[in-house]
XYZ file of C-alpha atoms in Angstrom:
565
model
C -3.899 12.938 -15.797
C -6.021 16.264 -15.691
C -8.753 16.049 -17.867
C -9.424 19.942 -18.828
C -12.955 19.368 -17.477
C -15.856 17.368 -19.306
C -17.438 20.462 -21.742
C -21.452 19.959 -22.103
C -21.120 20.745 -25.371
C -20.758 18.106 -27.916
C -19.450 18.618 -31.437
C -21.450 19.065 -34.754
C -22.367 15.079 -34.845
C -23.433 15.753 -31.511
C -20.382 14.131 -29.407
C -18.996 15.094 -26.520
C -16.065 16.802 -27.206
C -12.749 14.983 -27.151
C -10.692 14.862 -23.922
C -7.132 16.157 -23.762
C -4.500 16.060 -20.610
C -2.702 18.424 -19.286
C 0.744 17.421 -19.848
C 2.054 15.938 -17.118
C -0.324 13.458 -16.897
C -0.524 12.441 -20.413
C 3.329 11.426 -19.550
C 3.056 8.094 -18.129
C 6.564 8.233 -17.752
C 6.035 10.255 -15.134
C 2.332 8.890 -14.196
C 2.638 4.650 -14.195
C -0.770 4.673 -15.045
C -1.804 6.097 -11.331
C -5.462 4.949 -12.487
C -5.819 2.756 -14.595
C -4.344 -1.629 -15.248
C -0.428 -1.184 -16.227
C 0.004 -2.211 -19.307
C 1.849 -5.092 -20.739
C 3.650 -3.100 -22.771
C 5.099 -1.133 -19.589
C 5.957 -3.654 -17.973
C 9.271 -3.892 -18.834
C 10.890 -5.024 -15.959
C 12.095 -8.526 -14.419
C 10.637 -10.641 -12.103
C 13.738 -10.473 -9.994
C 14.279 -6.387 -11.008
C 10.357 -5.894 -9.285
C 10.954 -7.899 -6.199
C 14.171 -5.776 -6.207
C 12.751 -2.764 -6.186
C 9.237 -3.824 -4.319
C 11.712 -5.184 -0.614
C 13.614 -2.045 -1.041
C 10.654 0.013 0.200
C 10.742 -2.278 2.921
C 13.999 -0.198 4.355
C 12.108 1.477 6.712
C 13.283 1.683 10.453
C 9.480 2.521 11.650
C 10.127 -1.660 12.288
C 12.720 -1.079 15.057
C 10.560 1.890 16.157
C 7.803 -0.337 17.038
C 8.828 -3.802 17.748
C 10.985 -1.787 20.260
C 7.646 0.071 21.790
C 5.428 -2.963 21.198
C 8.648 -4.835 24.039
C 9.199 -1.860 26.186
C 5.611 -1.896 27.476
C 4.802 -5.438 27.422
C 8.011 -7.288 27.981
C 10.000 -9.855 25.782
C 7.612 -12.697 25.743
C 4.397 -11.263 25.167
C 5.660 -8.543 22.701
C 7.386 -11.925 21.076
C 4.365 -14.074 20.731
C 2.556 -9.871 19.602
C 5.659 -9.715 16.489
C 4.691 -12.401 15.389
C 1.380 -13.517 14.987
C 0.905 -9.977 13.337
C 3.494 -11.766 11.158
C 1.638 -14.550 10.884
C -1.621 -12.980 10.093
C 0.184 -10.449 7.115
C 1.551 -13.055 5.889
C -1.501 -15.167 4.513
C -3.148 -12.010 3.770
C -1.053 -11.016 1.530
C -0.883 -13.721 -0.828
C -4.174 -13.644 -2.534
C -3.361 -9.823 -2.689
C 0.054 -10.569 -4.303
C -0.606 -12.610 -6.614
C -4.278 -10.832 -7.863
C -1.908 -7.390 -8.239
C 0.844 -9.098 -10.596
C -1.784 -11.224 -12.654
C -4.135 -8.008 -13.572
C -1.628 -5.753 -13.626
C -3.385 -3.763 -10.982
C -3.291 -1.454 -7.640
C -4.740 -2.202 -4.463
C -7.334 0.297 -4.640
C -8.538 -1.586 -7.974
C -8.125 -4.279 -7.100
C -10.195 -3.340 -3.864
C -12.709 -2.198 -6.522
C -13.582 -5.452 -7.857
C -12.958 -7.455 -4.605
C -16.598 -7.129 -3.460
C -16.751 -3.047 -2.299
C -17.534 -0.834 -5.821
C -16.517 1.480 -8.004
C -17.747 4.433 -4.919
C -16.783 2.025 -1.840
C -13.382 2.136 -3.157
C -12.767 5.303 -2.800
C -12.438 4.709 1.407
C -10.431 2.305 1.435
C -8.142 4.825 -0.721
C -8.229 7.303 2.315
C -7.076 4.624 4.353
C -4.673 3.796 1.790
C -3.191 7.734 1.526
C -3.472 7.485 5.736
C -0.601 4.637 5.624
C 0.644 6.693 3.493
C 0.893 9.948 5.506
C 1.507 8.148 8.811
C 4.496 6.302 7.425
C 5.366 9.139 5.681
C 5.464 10.626 8.773
C 6.885 8.693 11.222
C 10.230 7.238 9.152
C 9.970 11.323 8.465
C 10.260 12.252 12.283
C 12.963 9.380 12.643
C 15.448 10.394 10.094
C 15.204 14.720 11.552
C 16.351 12.638 15.176
C 19.607 11.168 13.114
C 20.668 14.304 11.373
C 19.731 16.420 15.094
C 22.150 13.413 16.481
C 24.531 14.403 13.571
C 24.938 17.663 12.999
C 22.142 19.060 15.117
C 20.309 20.109 12.994
C 16.532 21.349 14.445
C 14.297 18.774 14.381
C 11.344 21.050 12.826
C 14.215 22.007 10.443
C 15.252 18.194 9.809
C 11.248 17.291 9.485
C 11.403 19.513 6.418
C 14.827 19.086 5.252
C 12.690 14.998 5.273
C 9.946 15.859 2.732
C 11.304 17.812 0.437
C 14.282 15.843 -0.943
C 12.184 13.397 -1.291
C 10.363 15.030 -4.463
C 12.181 14.552 -6.841
C 12.195 11.096 -6.936
C 8.900 10.671 -6.609
C 7.957 13.131 -9.241
C 10.198 10.676 -11.875
C 8.462 7.614 -11.254
C 8.710 3.955 -11.656
C 11.865 4.812 -12.950
C 13.845 6.750 -10.960
C 11.917 4.742 -8.305
C 13.617 1.301 -8.912
C 16.866 2.528 -9.196
C 16.719 4.462 -6.180
C 16.298 1.738 -4.347
C 19.092 -0.356 -6.115
C 22.338 1.769 -6.121
C 20.832 2.329 -2.072
C 21.481 -1.731 -1.239
C 23.971 -2.517 0.046
C 24.592 0.610 1.748
C 21.695 -0.449 3.469
C 22.155 -4.065 3.995
C 25.600 -3.583 5.301
C 24.395 -0.895 7.686
C 21.199 -3.441 8.952
C 24.259 -6.245 9.195
C 26.697 -4.276 11.059
C 25.496 -3.922 14.303
C 24.221 -7.022 14.826
C 27.056 -8.545 14.231
C 29.238 -5.885 16.263
C 27.225 -7.091 19.926
C 28.203 -10.498 18.686
C 31.470 -10.198 19.195
C 31.129 -7.456 21.986
C 28.089 -8.654 24.346
C 26.922 -12.044 23.261
C 25.035 -12.235 26.501
C 22.851 -9.794 25.919
C 20.238 -11.927 23.653
C 20.192 -13.839 26.800
C 20.033 -10.823 28.130
C 16.785 -9.423 26.245
C 15.235 -12.543 26.015
C 14.079 -12.519 30.427
C 13.249 -8.058 29.808
C 10.304 -7.274 31.107
C 9.674 -4.226 29.637
C 9.576 -0.740 31.057
C 6.178 -0.369 32.477
C 6.012 -3.699 34.404
C 4.812 -6.246 32.554
C 7.478 -8.232 33.545
C 8.741 -11.041 31.220
C 5.883 -13.752 31.776
C 3.089 -13.890 29.334
C -0.448 -12.143 29.139
C -2.867 -12.303 27.370
C -4.199 -8.553 27.700
C -0.224 -7.827 26.098
C -0.001 -9.807 23.752
C -3.714 -8.727 22.427
C -2.654 -5.308 22.293
C 0.800 -5.676 21.001
C -0.446 -7.676 18.148
C -2.522 -4.867 17.693
C 0.651 -2.065 17.063
C 2.199 -4.931 14.766
C -1.220 -5.555 12.782
C -1.428 -1.398 11.900
C 1.082 -2.059 9.378
C -1.205 -4.596 7.207
C -1.854 -2.140 4.660
C 2.608 -1.933 3.803
C 0.449 -5.143 0.958
C -1.170 -1.321 -0.677
C 2.809 -0.174 -1.468
C 4.352 -3.554 -2.588
C 1.309 -3.879 -4.460
C 2.767 -0.010 -6.150
C 5.549 -2.346 -7.842
C 4.429 -6.184 -8.473
C 1.310 -4.992 -10.890
C 4.307 -4.018 -13.132
C 5.005 -7.855 -12.677
C 5.614 -9.369 -16.623
C 2.662 -11.767 -17.736
C 2.961 -14.894 -15.683
C 4.882 -17.693 -18.179
C 5.642 -21.509 -18.738
C 8.979 -19.632 -19.027
C 9.788 -17.821 -16.089
C 6.599 -18.933 -13.518
C 9.178 -20.309 -10.901
C 10.642 -17.280 -10.580
C 7.785 -15.503 -11.487
C 5.824 -17.216 -7.991
C 9.035 -16.642 -6.467
C 9.181 -12.699 -6.977
C 6.083 -12.900 -6.100
C 5.907 -14.452 -2.920
C 9.121 -12.829 -1.382
C 7.994 -9.253 -2.860
C 4.137 -9.282 -1.599
C 3.058 -10.909 1.766
C 7.561 -12.094 2.382
C 8.403 -8.297 2.633
C 6.744 -9.469 6.657
C 9.123 -11.928 7.183
C 11.870 -9.625 6.930
C 9.715 -6.834 8.485
C 9.122 -8.581 12.007
C 13.355 -9.788 12.146
C 13.573 -6.275 12.291
C 10.907 -5.322 15.011
C 12.438 -7.922 17.452
C 16.156 -6.291 15.778
C 14.888 -3.006 16.931
C 13.547 -4.109 19.936
C 16.689 -5.966 20.860
C 19.792 -2.846 19.713
C 16.557 -0.582 21.684
C 17.168 -3.081 25.073
C 21.359 -2.972 24.991
C 20.932 1.221 24.202
C 18.408 0.972 27.447
C 20.880 2.215 29.939
C 22.932 3.950 28.323
C 20.455 6.372 26.703
C 17.555 6.096 28.559
C 14.097 5.000 28.116
C 12.932 7.874 25.343
C 16.120 7.823 22.973
C 16.539 4.130 22.594
C 12.735 4.226 21.168
C 15.007 6.471 18.446
C 16.757 3.571 16.080
C 19.286 6.318 15.723
C 20.726 6.240 19.169
C 20.786 1.896 19.217
C 22.288 1.755 16.412
C 25.750 4.453 17.726
C 25.405 2.608 21.034
C 25.973 -0.582 18.665
C 28.348 0.316 16.875
C 30.655 2.824 18.928
C 33.156 -0.335 19.996
C 33.915 -1.001 16.377
C 34.202 2.298 14.808
C 34.412 4.536 17.884
C 34.578 8.379 16.911
C 32.989 7.162 13.582
C 30.184 5.361 15.183
C 27.134 8.520 14.743
C 28.066 9.654 11.300
C 27.978 5.506 9.951
C 24.560 5.474 11.591
C 23.325 8.409 10.690
C 24.072 7.669 7.365
C 22.541 4.665 7.774
C 19.266 5.926 9.009
C 19.211 8.537 6.594
C 19.419 5.824 3.318
C 16.711 3.630 4.683
C 14.639 6.766 5.516
C 14.860 7.716 1.656
C 13.876 4.599 0.419
C 10.713 4.587 2.608
C 9.948 7.512 2.187
C 9.301 7.818 -1.265
C 7.784 4.691 -1.436
C 5.546 5.938 0.668
C 5.398 9.307 -1.629
C 4.713 7.485 -4.395
C 1.845 5.165 -3.483
C -0.228 8.315 -1.744
C 0.307 10.058 -4.289
C -1.700 7.335 -6.079
C -4.401 6.057 -3.150
C -4.731 10.146 -3.103
C -5.170 10.183 -6.663
C -7.977 6.842 -7.174
C -9.707 9.630 -4.389
C -10.265 12.732 -6.313
C -11.452 10.933 -9.608
C -13.783 9.275 -9.051
C -14.675 12.193 -6.338
C -14.406 14.774 -8.930
C -13.975 13.700 -12.400
C -10.500 15.434 -12.492
C -7.115 14.177 -12.694
C -4.373 17.309 -12.519
C -2.109 14.028 -13.014
C -0.658 11.768 -9.946
C 2.491 14.282 -9.662
C 0.285 16.560 -8.101
C -1.133 14.807 -5.265
C 2.752 13.973 -4.181
C 2.421 17.607 -2.243
C -0.575 16.550 -0.992
C 0.571 13.805 1.023
C 3.440 15.551 1.791
C 2.126 18.567 3.357
C -0.230 16.159 5.452
C 2.855 14.178 6.580
C 4.606 17.101 7.765
C 1.459 18.803 9.396
C 1.889 15.006 11.654
C 5.534 15.799 12.261
C 5.253 18.603 13.265
C 2.782 17.798 16.006
C 4.906 14.995 16.625
C 3.398 12.369 16.659
C 6.247 9.563 17.392
C 5.445 10.683 20.992
C 1.637 8.500 20.956
C 2.869 5.620 18.554
C 1.444 3.008 20.264
C -1.819 4.500 20.906
C -1.519 6.448 16.947
C -1.046 2.828 15.257
C -3.623 0.371 17.679
C -6.435 2.527 16.528
C -4.880 2.689 12.265
C -5.071 -1.001 12.792
C -8.574 -1.672 13.568
C -9.956 -0.034 10.005
C -6.498 -1.294 8.321
C -7.333 -5.223 8.994
C -11.128 -4.718 8.100
C -10.232 -3.765 5.231
C -7.533 -5.980 3.768
C -9.035 -8.874 5.642
C -12.538 -8.783 2.934
C -10.099 -8.365 0.403
C -7.876 -11.535 0.849
C -11.388 -13.445 1.683
C -13.066 -12.720 -1.518
C -9.584 -13.466 -3.194
C -10.079 -16.278 -1.734
C -13.460 -17.504 -0.730
C -15.706 -15.826 -1.886
C -14.441 -15.755 -6.171
C -13.611 -20.377 -5.147
C -16.348 -20.600 -4.861
C -18.562 -18.459 -7.839
C -20.044 -15.254 -4.921
C -17.984 -12.924 -6.544
C -16.785 -12.635 -10.553
C -13.385 -15.333 -11.597
C -11.503 -12.207 -12.272
C -11.145 -8.370 -10.796
C -13.639 -5.987 -12.889
C -11.903 -2.340 -11.451
C -14.047 -0.177 -14.516
C -17.179 2.416 -13.886
C -18.564 0.585 -16.664
C -18.991 -2.398 -14.886
C -19.646 -2.387 -11.655
C -21.874 -1.317 -8.796
C -21.342 2.531 -6.893
C -21.247 0.208 -3.556
C -21.116 -3.507 -3.489
C -22.467 -4.307 0.654
C -20.150 -7.865 -0.103
C -16.865 -6.042 1.242
C -17.645 -2.589 1.721
C -20.032 -4.010 4.431
C -18.309 -6.082 5.884
C -15.861 -3.188 6.432
C -17.594 -1.303 7.818
C -19.374 -3.261 10.309
C -15.757 -4.841 10.870
C -13.981 -1.687 11.663
C -17.232 0.442 13.808
C -17.181 -2.775 15.670
C -14.022 -3.243 16.530
C -12.699 0.313 17.415
C -16.061 0.616 19.739
C -14.706 -2.357 21.368
C -10.742 -0.891 21.542
C -12.159 2.317 23.045
C -13.169 -0.065 25.923
C -16.678 -0.535 25.104
C -16.836 -4.187 25.534
C -14.775 -4.610 28.562
C -10.601 -4.916 28.872
C -10.632 -8.281 26.776
C -12.649 -7.311 23.966
C -10.466 -4.210 23.929
C -6.636 -5.633 23.936
C -8.275 -7.871 20.876
C -10.200 -5.322 19.658
C -8.148 -5.823 16.211
C -8.496 -9.962 16.185
C -12.358 -8.676 16.417
C -12.125 -6.622 13.474
C -9.985 -9.334 11.303
C -13.228 -12.056 12.361
C -16.097 -10.025 10.999
C -13.624 -9.381 7.727
C -13.051 -12.844 6.938
C -16.813 -13.446 7.599
C -19.035 -11.281 6.785
C -17.648 -10.471 3.513
C -18.670 -14.423 1.797
C -22.021 -14.006 4.270
C -22.918 -10.767 2.937
C -22.175 -11.728 -0.696
C -23.957 -15.491 -0.601
C -27.416 -13.265 1.145
C -27.314 -11.174 -1.556
C -27.071 -13.831 -4.128
C -23.542 -11.721 -5.115
C -25.582 -9.315 -7.073
C -23.552 -5.989 -6.715
C -20.240 -7.433 -8.320
C -21.683 -6.936 -12.051
C -24.064 -4.073 -12.077
C -24.160 -5.886 -16.049
C -22.096 -8.216 -17.798
C -18.882 -7.396 -19.315
C -18.854 -9.965 -22.526
C -15.451 -9.094 -24.193
C -13.080 -8.407 -21.691
C -13.987 -11.101 -18.777
C -13.271 -14.206 -20.861
C -10.712 -12.849 -22.480
C -8.539 -11.170 -19.553
C -8.930 -14.647 -17.708
C -7.379 -16.256 -19.805
C -4.718 -13.784 -20.076
C -5.718 -13.485 -24.231
C -4.756 -9.365 -23.299
C -2.554 -7.619 -25.882
C -5.321 -6.196 -28.459
C -5.215 -3.340 -28.401
C -8.991 -0.757 -28.637
C -9.000 3.165 -29.449
C -10.818 4.474 -26.433
C -13.578 7.101 -28.530
C -12.785 9.961 -26.116
C -9.029 10.300 -25.687
C -7.726 9.371 -28.875
C -5.465 6.733 -27.289
C -5.589 3.230 -28.512
C -5.267 0.664 -24.782
C -4.501 -2.976 -24.037
C -8.587 -4.867 -23.936
C -8.797 -4.778 -19.442
C -8.597 -0.503 -19.957
C -11.797 -0.552 -21.925
C -15.023 -0.842 -21.719
C -17.560 -0.604 -24.665
C -19.823 2.864 -23.805
C -23.103 3.441 -25.119
C -22.902 7.291 -24.541
C -19.609 7.684 -27.141
C -21.148 4.559 -28.767
C -17.523 3.122 -29.021
C -15.014 2.008 -26.698
C -13.985 3.797 -23.657
C -10.445 3.861 -21.754
C -10.942 3.352 -18.358
C -9.913 6.926 -17.355
C -12.171 9.005 -19.379
C -15.149 7.013 -18.454
C -14.014 7.905 -15.583
C -13.939 11.112 -15.768
C -17.007 11.686 -17.412
C -19.413 13.558 -15.280
C -22.488 14.041 -17.744
C -23.072 10.394 -18.905
C -25.892 9.819 -15.634
C -24.104 6.009 -16.587
C -26.326 5.137 -19.288
C -24.309 2.208 -20.330
C -25.448 0.886 -16.434
C -29.666 2.430 -16.660
C -29.991 -0.059 -20.427
C -27.613 1.525 -22.241
C -26.021 -1.373 -22.763
C -29.394 -2.942 -24.380
C -28.034 -2.967 -27.281
C -25.029 -4.985 -26.638
C -21.365 -4.574 -26.741
C -20.073 -2.488 -29.160
C -16.766 -2.916 -28.504
C -16.043 -5.863 -31.324
C -16.271 -3.659 -34.675
C -13.374 -1.707 -33.649
C -10.283 -2.650 -35.262
C -8.180 -4.713 -33.215
C -4.054 -3.531 -33.073
C -2.005 -6.665 -31.892
C 1.228 -4.806 -30.812
C 5.101 -5.769 -31.879
């Protein structure tokens, strides 16, 4: 929502002028509440619709490339153990995050703020998340460009540009358009996913047995190696931040009620951490297809998902195998890259709104994210896949595990507030519990990743990151007695939000728009309620509410309360 910039001048009554937002920023059908709580009035999709849309976004074929790369480098046995271990870690850390996002209607950035990182502390994680979206956009875009090159001879550099531009009209329109695209393309994707394995089951029934004794292409051997297991797990764990993209959809989950409780729980589990079950299967499946195609196409092309698809389909489809495989790859990559671009726009919005106190609207940050992704594609990041993802996972896992530790441990033992407070008005700039745990864990693990502590520490650097984050987050919260979670009490929002009484609305004293209670703070500087976004964009209040300005007590209660519907 672009802010026209917060002026210094004041109205005749001594108050700062009202804020107005640019057209794109004020249109929530496009903006999708990118910087704030998703109100219940906007969550009009059923649990199954939200889950289906979220799962549609994991159609990507990077899993195929990652799985093939792990098994080719470390052999089947170590590769299988790596993929399964990473999937277990991702699943367990994803459960509390998915449930929190669905319950409170918050995206990953807002959850991180209140789960141990503080208002400015989570700007670093916004960058980490943004980097996840453009790294994987570039990876998926490279796969799509490879498919177009194989199908019609299009130069891959031109393919990079097309894969970038094609998603813009969809992502520009927000959640509604994304839901339609995911639903319409799902049948084509499912057929394309299953068909190659069905063909191989009939045409090459012995291939799986041969695959299980595959020793890789780098001389790793078919036996188990702890070094290979650690390194392979690190690569697979680069996908741990995918829970953030799932959360961007889960925040639109309707309220949990007695009537929909079972469907709600199942939908959140499936669309949240459940994505990794399909993801791990795709990694193994991609490695299997690459193994079968290895002799025919060579190692380089076997790691590109389009070539193994073609080789698997040839026995049944003949000359049609190429266009069929290309269609599957293109559909898959559009499904995931609209999600990457969408989530990237959210993370950049969160980052820049706190740094600049301005917000031109989520849609403008689509172009920033895509420009970075296109640059990575042109630099041929696909060639450095294992090293890049292995490095990234050290930072990503430290962040995600620290958030999960706060939700599972700190909140249950009373070191952290029982609800998620995400508003600037109530948060310290930095909370050392989560932020400190992430910085220490990722720093130590990156040093280990570059070999400072020996070969085994290098291989298990992601385990070091996870272990340190898991221990340090509750330890720092305990040492600080949970002091840095709330800069001041929230006597109105906290109890109501936790109790589920969130349908009351208040009119923001700045932008004069009505918002549901969880999105409102009491603002002494405005002598009235203020919405979370106007609070974030205020550059001249001096954080008075956290410096004694709140002494007069909450100002929300005298404001007339409106009920929706």
